[in-house]
Coordinates of C-alpha atoms and ligand atoms in Angstrom, one line a residue:
Chain A
M2 CA -0.2 33.7 22.6
I3 CA 3.3 32.3 22.3
T4 CA 4.4 34.8 25.0
V5 CA 1.7 33.4 27.3
Y6 CA 2.8 29.8 26.7
R7 CA 6.4 30.9 27.2
L8 CA 5.6 32.4 30.6
L9 CA 3.7 29.3 31.5
A10 CA 6.7 27.1 30.6
F11 CA 8.9 29.4 32.7
G12 CA 6.5 29.1 35.6
L13 CA 6.6 25.3 35.3
F14 CA 10.4 25.3 35.1
L15 CA 10.6 27.3 38.3
L16 CA 8.1 25.0 40.0
I17 CA 10.2 21.9 39.1
W18 CA 13.4 23.6 40.1
W19 CA 11.8 24.5 43.5
T20 CA 10.5 21.0 44.1
V21 CA 13.8 19.4 43.2
S22 CA 15.7 21.8 45.5
L23 CA 13.3 20.9 48.3
I24 CA 13.8 17.2 47.7
V25 CA 17.6 17.1 47.4
G26 CA 18.1 19.9 49.9
P27 CA 19.0 23.5 49.2
N28 CA 22.7 22.9 50.0
L29 CA 23.1 21.0 46.8
I30 CA 20.5 22.8 44.7
P31 CA 19.5 26.3 45.9
T32 CA 15.9 27.4 45.7
P33 CA 15.1 29.9 43.0
L34 CA 14.6 32.5 45.6
N35 CA 18.0 31.9 47.2
T36 CA 19.5 32.2 43.7
V37 CA 17.8 35.5 43.2
F38 CA 19.2 36.8 46.5
A39 CA 22.7 35.5 45.6
A40 CA 22.4 37.3 42.3
R41 CA 21.5 40.5 44.1
D42 CA 24.5 40.2 46.4
L43 CA 26.9 39.4 43.6
L44 CA 25.6 42.4 41.6
R45 CA 25.7 44.7 44.6
D46 CA 29.3 44.0 45.6
G47 CA 30.4 43.8 41.9
K48 CA 31.9 40.4 42.1
I49 CA 30.2 39.2 38.9
L50 CA 30.6 42.2 36.7
E51 CA 34.3 42.0 36.2
P52 CA 34.4 38.3 35.3
L53 CA 31.3 38.8 33.1
L54 CA 33.1 41.5 31.1
S55 CA 36.3 39.5 30.9
S56 CA 34.3 36.5 29.5
L57 CA 32.5 38.7 27.0
A58 CA 35.8 40.1 25.8
V59 CA 37.3 36.7 25.3
Y60 CA 34.2 35.4 23.6
S61 CA 33.6 38.4 21.3
T62 CA 37.2 38.7 20.2
G63 CA 37.5 35.0 19.5
Y64 CA 34.2 34.9 17.6
A65 CA 35.0 38.0 15.6
L66 CA 38.3 36.6 14.5
A67 CA 36.5 33.3 13.6
V68 CA 34.1 35.3 11.4
L69 CA 36.9 37.3 9.8
V70 CA 38.9 34.2 8.9
G71 CA 36.1 31.6 8.4
I72 CA 34.0 33.4 5.9
P73 CA 36.8 34.5 3.5
I74 CA 38.4 31.1 3.5
G75 CA 35.1 29.4 2.9
M76 CA 34.5 31.9 0.1
L77 CA 37.9 31.1 -1.4
M78 CA 37.3 27.3 -1.1
G79 CA 33.9 27.7 -2.8
G80 CA 35.1 30.0 -5.5
I81 CA 38.2 28.0 -6.5
R82 CA 37.0 24.5 -6.9
D83 CA 40.4 22.8 -6.8
L84 CA 41.4 24.7 -3.6
G85 CA 38.1 23.5 -2.0
R86 CA 38.6 19.9 -3.1
T87 CA 42.1 19.9 -1.8
L88 CA 41.3 21.3 1.6
D89 CA 37.8 20.1 2.4
I90 CA 38.9 16.7 3.9
Y91 CA 41.2 18.4 6.3
V92 CA 38.6 20.9 7.3
N93 CA 36.1 18.1 7.9
A94 CA 38.7 16.1 9.9
L95 CA 39.3 19.2 12.0
M96 CA 35.5 19.6 12.5
A97 CA 35.3 16.0 13.8
T98 CA 38.3 16.5 16.2
P99 CA 37.2 17.8 19.6
R100 CA 39.0 21.1 19.3
V101 CA 39.5 21.3 23.1
A102 CA 42.1 18.6 22.5
F103 CA 44.3 21.4 21.3
I104 CA 44.2 23.3 24.6
P105 CA 47.5 21.9 25.9
L106 CA 49.2 22.8 22.6
I107 CA 47.8 26.3 22.7
I108 CA 49.0 26.7 26.3
L109 CA 52.4 25.7 25.2
F110 CA 52.5 28.4 22.5
L111 CA 50.4 31.2 24.0
G112 CA 50.6 30.6 27.7
L113 CA 47.6 30.8 30.1
G114 CA 46.4 34.4 29.5
A115 CA 43.8 36.0 27.3
E116 CA 45.5 35.1 24.0
A117 CA 45.2 31.4 24.7
K118 CA 41.6 31.7 25.7
I119 CA 40.8 33.7 22.6
A120 CA 42.6 31.0 20.5
V121 CA 40.4 28.3 22.0
V122 CA 37.2 30.2 21.2
F123 CA 38.5 31.0 17.7
L124 CA 39.3 27.4 17.0
G125 CA 35.9 26.2 18.1
A126 CA 33.9 28.8 16.1
V127 CA 35.9 29.1 12.9
I128 CA 35.4 25.6 11.5
P129 CA 31.6 25.6 11.4
I130 CA 31.6 29.2 10.0
L131 CA 34.0 28.1 7.3
I132 CA 32.1 24.9 6.5
G133 CA 28.8 26.8 6.4
T134 CA 30.1 29.3 3.9
Y135 CA 31.8 26.7 1.8
S136 CA 28.9 24.3 1.6
G137 CA 26.5 27.2 0.9
I138 CA 28.5 28.0 -2.2
L139 CA 28.8 24.4 -3.2
N140 CA 25.0 24.0 -2.9
S141 CA 24.3 26.9 -5.3
D142 CA 21.5 26.4 -7.8
A143 CA 22.8 25.0 -11.0
E144 CA 19.6 26.2 -12.9
L145 CA 20.2 29.8 -11.8
I146 CA 23.8 29.5 -12.8
E147 CA 22.8 28.3 -16.3
M148 CA 20.3 31.1 -16.5
A149 CA 22.9 33.7 -15.7
R150 CA 25.3 32.1 -18.2
S151 CA 22.6 32.3 -20.9
L152 CA 22.5 36.1 -20.3
G153 CA 26.2 36.3 -20.8
A154 CA 27.3 36.5 -17.1
S155 CA 31.1 36.1 -16.6
R156 CA 32.4 33.6 -14.0
S157 CA 33.0 36.3 -11.5
Q158 CA 29.5 37.8 -12.0
I159 CA 28.1 34.3 -11.5
Y160 CA 30.1 34.0 -8.3
W161 CA 29.2 37.3 -6.8
R162 CA 25.6 37.6 -7.9
I163 CA 24.3 34.0 -7.9
M164 CA 26.5 31.7 -5.8
L165 CA 27.4 34.0 -2.9
P166 CA 23.9 35.5 -2.2
G167 CA 22.5 32.0 -2.5
A168 CA 24.9 30.8 0.1
L169 CA 23.7 33.4 2.7
A170 CA 21.3 31.0 4.6
F171 CA 24.1 28.5 5.0
V172 CA 26.5 31.1 6.2
V173 CA 24.0 32.2 8.9
I174 CA 23.6 28.6 10.0
G175 CA 27.4 28.4 10.3
L176 CA 27.5 31.6 12.3
R177 CA 24.9 30.2 14.7
I178 CA 26.7 26.9 15.3
G179 CA 30.0 28.8 15.6
A180 CA 28.4 31.1 18.3
T181 CA 27.3 28.2 20.4
I182 CA 30.6 26.3 20.2
G183 CA 32.4 29.6 20.8
L184 CA 30.5 30.2 24.1
I185 CA 31.1 26.6 25.3
N186 CA 34.8 27.0 24.5
T187 CA 35.0 30.3 26.4
V188 CA 34.0 28.5 29.6
V189 CA 36.2 25.5 28.8
A190 CA 39.2 27.8 28.2
E191 CA 38.6 29.6 31.4
L192 CA 38.5 26.4 33.3
Y193 CA 41.6 24.9 31.7
T194 CA 43.9 27.8 31.5
A195 CA 44.4 30.4 34.2
A196 CA 40.9 30.5 35.9
S197 CA 39.2 33.7 35.1
G198 CA 35.9 35.1 33.9
L199 CA 32.6 33.3 34.4
G200 CA 34.3 29.9 34.0
G201 CA 36.7 30.8 36.8
L202 CA 33.7 31.7 39.0
L203 CA 32.1 28.4 38.2
A204 CA 35.2 26.6 39.4
L205 CA 35.5 28.8 42.5
Y206 CA 31.9 28.5 43.7
G207 CA 31.5 24.9 42.7
N208 CA 34.6 23.8 44.6
T209 CA 33.6 25.7 47.7
F210 CA 30.0 24.6 47.6
Q211 CA 28.5 28.1 47.2
M212 CA 25.7 26.6 45.1
A213 CA 23.4 29.7 45.0
R214 CA 26.2 31.8 43.5
Y215 CA 27.2 28.9 41.2
F216 CA 23.7 28.9 39.9
V217 CA 23.8 32.6 39.3
V218 CA 26.8 32.1 37.0
I219 CA 25.1 29.4 35.1
L220 CA 22.1 31.6 34.5
A221 CA 24.3 34.4 33.4
L222 CA 25.8 32.1 30.8
S223 CA 22.4 31.0 29.6
L224 CA 21.4 34.6 29.3
I225 CA 24.4 35.4 27.1
G226 CA 23.7 32.3 24.9
G227 CA 20.1 33.3 24.6
L228 CA 20.8 36.9 23.6
V229 CA 23.4 35.9 21.0
S230 CA 21.2 33.3 19.4
Q231 CA 18.2 35.8 19.3
G232 CA 20.5 38.3 17.6
L233 CA 21.6 35.7 15.0
R234 CA 18.0 34.7 14.5
A235 CA 17.2 38.3 13.6
L236 CA 20.1 38.1 11.1
E237 CA 18.6 34.9 9.7
A238 CA 15.2 36.5 9.3
W239 CA 16.8 39.4 7.5
S240 CA 18.8 37.3 5.2
S241 CA 15.8 35.3 4.1
R242 CA 13.3 38.2 4.1
W243 CA 12.4 37.3 0.4
R244 CA 11.2 33.9 1.4
V245 CA 7.6 32.9 2.1
T246 CA 6.9 34.1 5.6
A247 CA 5.5 31.3 7.8
G248 CA 1.9 31.4 8.9
N249 CA 1.0 33.8 6.1
Chain B
M27 CA 18.4 34.1 -54.0
N28 CA 17.9 33.6 -50.3
P29 CA 20.2 35.4 -47.8
T30 CA 22.0 33.0 -45.4
P31 CA 19.7 32.1 -42.5
S32 CA 20.7 33.7 -39.2
V33 CA 20.9 30.3 -37.4
V34 CA 22.4 27.3 -39.2
V35 CA 22.8 24.0 -37.4
S36 CA 24.6 21.5 -39.6
H37 CA 25.1 17.8 -38.9
V38 CA 25.4 18.2 -35.2
S39 CA 25.8 15.3 -32.9
K40 CA 26.0 15.1 -29.1
I41 CA 26.6 12.2 -26.8
F42 CA 26.4 12.6 -23.0
K43 CA 28.7 10.4 -21.0
R44 CA 27.2 9.2 -17.8
A45 CA 28.3 7.4 -14.6
K46 CA 30.6 4.4 -15.3
D47 CA 28.0 1.7 -15.2
L48 CA 25.5 3.5 -17.4
A49 CA 25.6 3.5 -21.2
P50 CA 26.2 7.0 -22.8
V51 CA 23.2 8.8 -24.2
E52 CA 23.1 9.8 -27.8
A53 CA 21.1 13.0 -27.3
L54 CA 21.4 14.2 -30.9
R55 CA 22.5 12.5 -34.1
D56 CA 23.2 14.4 -37.3
V57 CA 20.8 17.2 -36.7
S58 CA 20.5 19.9 -39.3
L59 CA 18.2 22.9 -39.0
E60 CA 18.0 26.4 -40.4
L61 CA 16.1 29.3 -38.9
P62 CA 15.5 32.1 -41.4
A63 CA 15.0 35.7 -40.2
N64 CA 11.6 36.5 -38.8
T65 CA 10.3 33.0 -38.5
F66 CA 8.5 31.3 -35.7
V67 CA 9.6 27.7 -35.5
T68 CA 8.3 25.1 -33.1
L69 CA 10.2 22.1 -32.1
L70 CA 7.9 19.2 -31.5
G71 CA 8.8 15.8 -30.2
P72 CA 8.4 13.2 -27.4
S73 CA 10.2 13.4 -24.1
G74 CA 14.0 12.8 -24.3
C75 CA 14.5 13.4 -28.0
G76 CA 17.1 16.2 -27.4
K77 CA 15.0 19.3 -27.7
T78 CA 16.5 21.1 -24.7
T79 CA 20.0 19.9 -25.8
L80 CA 19.5 21.5 -29.2
L81 CA 18.4 24.8 -27.6
R82 CA 21.4 24.9 -25.3
M83 CA 23.6 24.3 -28.2
I84 CA 22.2 27.1 -30.3
N85 CA 22.6 29.4 -27.2
G86 CA 26.3 28.3 -26.9
L87 CA 25.8 26.9 -23.4
I88 CA 27.1 23.5 -24.6
Q89 CA 29.3 22.5 -27.6
P90 CA 28.5 19.8 -30.2
D91 CA 30.7 16.7 -30.4
S92 CA 30.7 17.0 -34.1
G93 CA 29.0 19.2 -36.7
E94 CA 28.7 23.0 -36.4
V95 CA 26.3 25.6 -35.2
H96 CA 26.5 29.1 -36.6
V97 CA 24.5 32.1 -35.4
F98 CA 25.0 35.3 -37.4
G99 CA 27.8 33.5 -39.2
K100 CA 29.8 32.6 -36.0
P101 CA 29.8 29.9 -33.4
P102 CA 27.3 31.1 -30.7
K103 CA 28.2 32.7 -27.5
P104 CA 25.7 33.0 -24.6
G105 CA 24.7 36.6 -24.2
P106 CA 22.0 39.3 -24.7
R107 CA 21.6 38.7 -28.4
I108 CA 20.1 35.3 -27.8
G109 CA 17.3 35.1 -25.2
F110 CA 16.5 31.9 -23.4
V111 CA 13.2 31.2 -21.6
F112 CA 13.5 28.0 -19.5
Q113 CA 10.8 25.6 -18.7
S114 CA 11.4 26.1 -15.0
F115 CA 11.1 29.9 -14.5
R116 CA 14.5 30.3 -12.9
L117 CA 13.8 33.6 -11.3
I118 CA 16.3 34.7 -8.7
P119 CA 14.4 34.4 -5.4
W120 CA 16.2 37.2 -3.5
L121 CA 15.6 39.8 -6.2
N122 CA 12.2 41.4 -6.8
V123 CA 10.5 41.3 -10.2
R124 CA 12.1 44.5 -11.4
N125 CA 15.6 43.4 -10.6
N126 CA 15.0 39.9 -12.0
V127 CA 13.8 41.4 -15.3
G128 CA 16.7 43.8 -15.3
F129 CA 19.3 41.1 -14.4
G130 CA 20.7 40.8 -17.9
L131 CA 21.0 44.5 -18.3
S132 CA 22.8 44.9 -15.1
L133 CA 25.2 42.2 -16.1
Q134 CA 26.0 44.3 -19.2
G135 CA 26.5 47.3 -17.0
V136 CA 23.5 49.3 -18.4
G137 CA 23.1 52.3 -16.1
E138 CA 20.3 52.6 -13.5
A139 CA 18.1 55.1 -15.4
E140 CA 18.2 53.4 -18.7
R141 CA 17.7 50.0 -17.0
K142 CA 14.6 51.2 -15.2
E143 CA 13.1 52.6 -18.4
R144 CA 13.6 49.5 -20.4
V145 CA 12.5 47.2 -17.6
D146 CA 9.3 49.3 -17.1
H147 CA 8.6 49.0 -20.8
Y148 CA 8.8 45.2 -20.8
L149 CA 7.0 44.8 -17.5
K150 CA 4.1 46.7 -19.1
L151 CA 4.3 44.6 -22.2
V152 CA 3.8 41.4 -20.2
G153 CA 1.3 43.0 -17.8
L154 CA 3.4 42.9 -14.6
S155 CA 3.8 46.7 -14.0
R156 CA 1.9 46.4 -10.7
F157 CA 4.1 43.6 -9.5
A158 CA 7.5 45.3 -10.0
D159 CA 8.4 45.3 -6.3
V160 CA 7.2 41.9 -5.5
Y161 CA 9.4 38.9 -4.8
P162 CA 9.0 35.8 -7.1
H163 CA 7.5 33.6 -4.4
E164 CA 4.5 35.9 -4.3
L165 CA 3.7 35.4 -8.0
S166 CA 1.5 32.8 -9.6
G167 CA 2.9 30.4 -12.2
G168 CA 1.7 32.4 -15.1
M169 CA 3.1 35.6 -13.7
K170 CA 6.5 34.0 -13.0
Q171 CA 6.7 32.8 -16.6
R172 CA 5.8 36.3 -17.9
A173 CA 8.5 37.7 -15.7
A174 CA 11.0 35.2 -17.2
L175 CA 9.8 36.2 -20.6
A176 CA 10.3 39.9 -19.9
R177 CA 13.8 39.1 -18.6
A178 CA 14.6 37.4 -21.9
L179 CA 13.1 40.1 -24.0
V180 CA 14.5 43.1 -22.2
T181 CA 18.0 42.7 -23.8
E182 CA 16.2 42.8 -27.2
P183 CA 17.6 39.5 -28.5
E184 CA 17.4 38.8 -32.2
I185 CA 16.8 35.2 -31.4
L186 CA 14.5 33.9 -28.7
L187 CA 14.8 30.3 -27.5
M188 CA 11.8 29.1 -25.5
D189 CA 12.0 25.7 -23.9
E190 CA 8.4 24.4 -23.1
P191 CA 7.7 27.8 -21.6
F192 CA 4.0 27.1 -20.9
A193 CA 4.3 23.5 -20.0
S194 CA 3.7 24.0 -16.3
L195 CA 0.8 26.4 -16.7
D196 CA -2.9 25.3 -16.4
A197 CA -4.9 25.1 -19.6
Q198 CA -6.5 28.5 -19.5
V199 CA -3.4 30.4 -18.6
R200 CA -1.6 28.5 -21.2
E201 CA -4.0 29.6 -24.0
L202 CA -3.8 33.2 -22.8
M203 CA 0.0 33.0 -22.8
Q204 CA -0.1 31.6 -26.3
M205 CA -2.2 34.6 -27.5
E206 CA 0.1 36.9 -25.6
M207 CA 3.2 35.4 -27.2
M208 CA 1.7 35.7 -30.7
R209 CA 0.7 39.3 -30.2
L210 CA 4.2 40.1 -29.0
W211 CA 5.8 38.3 -31.9
S212 CA 3.6 40.0 -34.4
E213 CA 4.9 43.3 -33.0
R214 CA 8.6 42.6 -32.8
R215 CA 9.2 39.6 -35.0
G216 CA 12.7 38.1 -35.0
I217 CA 13.5 34.4 -34.8
V218 CA 11.7 32.3 -32.2
L219 CA 12.5 28.7 -31.6
F220 CA 9.8 27.3 -29.4
V221 CA 9.9 23.8 -27.9
T222 CA 6.6 22.1 -27.0
H223 CA 5.1 18.7 -26.4
S224 CA 1.7 19.9 -27.5
V225 CA 0.7 19.3 -31.1
D226 CA -1.9 22.1 -31.0
E227 CA 0.5 24.6 -29.6
A228 CA 3.1 23.6 -32.2
I229 CA 0.7 24.3 -35.0
I230 CA -1.0 27.5 -33.7
M231 CA 2.2 29.3 -33.0
A232 CA 4.4 28.3 -35.9
D233 CA 5.4 29.2 -39.4
K234 CA 7.4 26.0 -39.5
I235 CA 7.4 22.9 -37.4
A236 CA 10.5 20.7 -36.8
L237 CA 9.4 17.3 -35.7
M238 CA 12.0 15.4 -33.6
G239 CA 12.3 11.7 -32.8
P240 CA 14.0 10.0 -29.9
R241 CA 16.9 7.6 -29.4
P242 CA 18.9 8.9 -31.0
G243 CA 17.5 12.4 -31.0
R244 CA 17.1 13.6 -34.5
I245 CA 14.9 15.8 -36.7
V246 CA 12.5 13.5 -38.5
E247 CA 10.8 16.1 -40.7
T248 CA 10.2 19.8 -41.1
L249 CA 6.8 21.1 -42.2
D250 CA 5.5 24.5 -43.2
V251 CA 2.3 25.6 -41.5
P252 CA 0.0 27.0 -44.3
L253 CA -2.4 28.8 -41.9
P254 CA -3.0 32.5 -42.3
R255 CA -2.1 35.0 -39.5
P256 CA -3.3 36.4 -37.2
R257 CA -4.6 33.3 -35.5
W258 CA -6.2 34.7 -32.3
D259 CA -9.4 33.3 -33.4
D260 CA -10.4 29.8 -32.2
S261 CA -12.1 29.1 -35.6
I262 CA -8.7 28.3 -36.9
K263 CA -9.0 24.9 -35.3
M264 CA -11.9 24.1 -37.5
Q265 CA -10.0 24.7 -40.7
R266 CA -9.2 21.8 -43.0
D267 CA -5.5 22.5 -43.1
Y268 CA -5.3 22.6 -39.4
I269 CA -7.2 19.4 -38.9
E270 CA -5.1 17.5 -41.4
L271 CA -1.8 18.8 -40.1
R272 CA -2.9 17.9 -36.6
R273 CA -3.9 14.3 -37.6
Y274 CA -0.7 13.9 -39.6
L275 CA 1.6 15.0 -36.7
W276 CA -0.3 12.8 -34.2
D277 CA 0.1 9.8 -36.4
R278 CA 3.8 10.4 -36.8
I279 CA 4.3 10.9 -33.0
R280 CA 2.2 7.8 -32.2
E281 CA 4.3 5.8 -34.6
M282 CA 7.5 7.0 -33.0
V283 CA 6.4 6.3 -29.5
T284 CA 4.9 2.9 -30.0
Q285 CA 8.0 1.7 -31.9
D286 CA 10.5 3.0 -29.4
P287 CA 11.4 0.0 -27.2
S288 CA 12.3 2.3 -24.2
S289 CA 9.0 4.1 -24.3
D290 CA 6.2 3.3 -21.9
F291 CA 3.8 2.9 -24.9
Y292 CA 6.0 0.4 -26.8
A293 CA 3.7 -1.9 -28.7
G294 CA 6.3 -4.6 -29.5
E295 CA 7.8 -5.5 -32.9
P296 CA 5.5 -4.5 -35.8
D297 CA 3.8 -7.4 -37.4
K298 CA 5.8 -8.3 -40.5
S299 CA 3.1 -10.5 -42.2
Ligands
ATP22 N1 23.8 16.9 -18.9 C1 23.3 15.6 -19.3 N2 24.0 14.6 -18.9 C2 23.6 13.3 -19.3 N3 22.5 13.1 -20.1 C3 21.8 14.1 -20.5 C4 22.2 15.5 -20.2 N4 21.3 16.3 -20.7 C5 20.4 15.6 -21.4 N5 20.8 14.3 -21.3 C6 20.0 13.1 -22.0 O1 19.9 13.4 -23.3 C7 18.7 13.1 -23.8 C8 18.0 14.3 -24.4 O2 17.7 15.2 -23.3 P1 16.9 16.6 -23.5 O3 16.8 17.2 -22.2 O4 17.6 17.4 -24.6 O5 15.5 16.0 -24.0 P2 14.2 16.8 -24.3 O6 13.8 16.5 -25.7 O7 14.4 18.2 -23.9 O8 13.2 16.1 -23.3 P3 12.0 16.7 -22.5 O9 10.9 16.9 -23.5 O10 11.6 15.6 -21.5 O11 12.4 18.0 -21.9 C9 17.9 12.5 -22.6 O12 17.9 11.1 -22.7 C10 18.6 13.0 -21.4 O13 18.6 12.0 -20.4
MG23 MG1 13.6 19.5 -22.4

């Protein structure tokens, strides 16, 4: 049923797109059909494949680094209370700072190449992942902890068997927010450092009024975002498989 | 000559500090209690009189401010020798029933095979064998409490502390669980300290009742229950001893509650004429 509704919503979306493009004129907003043709051309002459792969490489490397750094630091901050209390105001301040503000600094240190772009993605994604992990551990269930203590659990047993597994749902939320910000930062980085990847194509087609191609790039980005968030949703479902399943 | 009781609580006091603008709470004042081997003791008293606090202290989860607790001659340490059944079931939601029940054993590092054998035994004892692979959210309240009971029993504790274990169950399930608990106890004995709000539950289950009073939390009186066992039979409630004990306890509790200024049932200063 939901699939049918989704298809209907998609049809409605196409209809609105089409109407708007007819009203404003296809030079500003291409019709869906023109966009499809543009996509076919771009795929055929390979102009989109290489930028796509380059964006994906930046995105996945930056995100992977963010996971590898964010989760362990969050685990340490949650496990060692004083460390967490010392650092959490700085982490929160960093969360509130638009991290794209650091781009000029990053360019200064790392130049305009892939390293700088990866750093921008990393910086965007790492903070929510870290905060998700940390707050998951802080939110652990005091009653379960006391229960474990009554059975003679040591502090490290409580950490590994109660606090950490209980934090999993929060970690996954952090991963999802991190993935979204990471993708945004991929494009931002490609626009503000040496133009490359899908962000570079956006700038190129936008500045030269090739709007059909410009729209193809936007759709490609939505596709990546959609696929990644579906994947993380699957992870979320897996991590809470012991919960009451909705509609059951 | 009597041997020293396994659990000795002597002159214990506990004050909880609270947020700056709130007065501290005197949860326990000068509480003394002895639990001899193989006795079932119920702890009866109105809300807030320190029953849970006393249990946590006997388990070694918290320390008294003054006075001493000795379990088997030493200050208590939480662990498999003292089982604790909490009012809220406290099952681990991401573990199935089998792993919840075996949780204490796995903390001790008991091997897979032995763990399975012991868990299976206790699952059978509480009637949950068919639900071993189910997650806690799929269980009813009574089943959850039986799983929590099995978890406390599986480490074979010599002392079992039960904090209003049946309070959240409906009346029928509650009576069935009481029978179940008495049957279990008649098989394995040991010391049970069982907290309850219910006068009937306190009498039916116990060899000895410790009556507690609030503000400050203290033990008002301890009474022996002169009723014969087994008590599966409902006719016990018709017996003279039962009826008298019940009336006596109710009077004492009513008195405490109506004279406690912070209780909802406070009747004002007693008439001094
Ligand atoms: N950790 C704590 N911090 C502050 N006050 C506490 C704490 N634990 C208990 N108290 C207070 O101590 C008093 C006794 O609490 P306790 O939980 O032992 O009562 P109880 O007899 O178990 O009550 P109930 O029958 O409602 O469970 C209460 O007034 C309670 O508010
Ligand atoms: Mg209590």
